[in-house]
Each structure stands twice: as C-alpha cells, then as structure tokens.
Amino acid sequence: MMKNLILMFLLLMSSATLAREIHCVVHDVYAPYSDINLYKKKGNKYEMKVFLEDELLLTEQVSFKFSRRARVATFKGQSVEIKTTGLVANMGVRGQFKIQKISKLPYNGLCKLFKD
C-alpha cells in the first residue's frame, strides 16, 4: 500500500516538473482568449503565449511554482496568474486564469498538460 502511494506521488511530481509544453484550451465563445501555450525555458521559467484564434495577443515569461501540500500549480508573471488544482499529465483539469493585460476578471478554463 505504501509503495503504491509513493509511486503515485512520484508520478504526480514528475508530471509537474518534467513538462516541456503545457497547452490550456478555453472552451467558451465569450472568453477573451482561446488558447494559452506555455513552453519550458530554464529552471522553473516558462514562456507563455496567449492566442485568440490565430492572433497572438500576449507573450510573457512566467515562473512555475507547485505546492505539494495544496496540490496547486501556479504560473505567475507581472500581469499573469494561472492556478490549477491537480495538474496531471495528459488529463484535462480546470484552471483559473487571470491575465490583466487582456481581462481584469479571473476566468475558469480547461487546461491540458502535455509532456515530451
């Protein structure tokens, strides 16, 4: 039983730390953006690109922080904050996005994490 718990914990941690690309898809016609792509750079830094259909709205560098206790992943920059609970590889989870340069209100969308 303990061995299974340790394996599940390691799988969760590896999915959060080894991700090279994260794609957040927003499923709402009234959303101020349609896609958020995060590309891993160095350490805990990611380059974030926000799109509305094919138009690039914003490019910003954000830092990644994972809280083991709360199981919350946070991507944060100067005007950007994305929080997701239970970020797991190749599974869609709800995320709360706040991109102040585009919209002042937080917005809930679906995040999907991809590993390479």
PDB file of N, CA, C and O in Angstrom, residues 20 39-43 45-47 61:
ATOM      1  N   ARG A  20       7.436  19.961 -20.713  1.00  0.00           N
ATOM      2  CA  ARG A  20       8.111  20.904 -21.598  1.00  0.00           C
ATOM      3  C   ARG A  20       7.109  21.853 -22.245  1.00  0.00           C
ATOM      4  O   ARG A  20       7.444  22.965 -22.590  1.00  0.00           O
ATOM      5  N   TYR A  39       5.731  27.213 -22.739  1.00  0.00           N
ATOM      6  CA  TYR A  39       6.902  26.469 -23.197  1.00  0.00           C
ATOM      7  C   TYR A  39       8.002  26.598 -22.148  1.00  0.00           C
ATOM      8  O   TYR A  39       8.362  27.707 -21.769  1.00  0.00           O
ATOM      9  N   LYS A  40       8.523  25.460 -21.703  1.00  0.00           N
ATOM     10  CA  LYS A  40       9.553  25.461 -20.665  1.00  0.00           C
ATOM     11  C   LYS A  40      10.848  26.053 -21.204  1.00  0.00           C
ATOM     12  O   LYS A  40      11.293  25.723 -22.281  1.00  0.00           O
ATOM     13  N   LYS A  41      11.435  26.938 -20.424  1.00  0.00           N
ATOM     14  CA  LYS A  41      12.730  27.544 -20.769  1.00  0.00           C
ATOM     15  C   LYS A  41      13.800  26.959 -19.857  1.00  0.00           C
ATOM     16  O   LYS A  41      14.222  25.850 -20.050  1.00  0.00           O
ATOM     17  N   LYS A  42      14.180  27.665 -18.816  1.00  0.00           N
ATOM     18  CA  LYS A  42      15.256  27.229 -17.923  1.00  0.00           C
ATOM     19  C   LYS A  42      14.753  27.219 -16.490  1.00  0.00           C
ATOM     20  O   LYS A  42      14.118  28.176 -16.050  1.00  0.00           O
ATOM     21  N   GLY A  43      15.034  26.147 -15.768  1.00  0.00           N
ATOM     22  CA  GLY A  43      14.612  26.054 -14.373  1.00  0.00           C
ATOM     23  C   GLY A  43      13.106  26.013 -14.257  1.00  0.00           C
ATOM     24  O   GLY A  43      12.451  25.172 -14.848  1.00  0.00           O
ATOM     25  N   LYS A  45      11.154  28.548 -15.232  1.00  0.00           N
ATOM     26  CA  LYS A  45      10.650  29.613 -16.115  1.00  0.00           C
ATOM     27  C   LYS A  45       9.980  29.020 -17.356  1.00  0.00           C
ATOM     28  O   LYS A  45      10.474  28.063 -17.938  1.00  0.00           O
ATOM     29  N   TYR A  46       8.862  29.619 -17.721  1.00  0.00           N
ATOM     30  CA  TYR A  46       8.120  29.238 -18.923  1.00  0.00           C
ATOM     31  C   TYR A  46       7.850  30.483 -19.752  1.00  0.00           C
ATOM     32  O   TYR A  46       7.652  31.563 -19.201  1.00  0.00           O
ATOM     33  N   GLU A  47       7.829  30.331 -21.069  1.00  0.00           N
ATOM     34  CA  GLU A  47       7.395  31.405 -21.958  1.00  0.00           C
ATOM     35  C   GLU A  47       5.933  31.157 -22.277  1.00  0.00           C
ATOM     36  O   GLU A  47       5.565  30.094 -22.758  1.00  0.00           O
ATOM     37  N   GLN A  61       7.082  36.006 -19.926  1.00  0.00           N
ATOM     38  CA  GLN A  61       7.772  34.964 -19.184  1.00  0.00           C
ATOM     39  C   GLN A  61       7.117  34.831 -17.813  1.00  0.00           C
ATOM     40  O   GLN A  61       6.884  35.826 -17.131  1.00  0.00           O
TER      41      GLN A  61
END
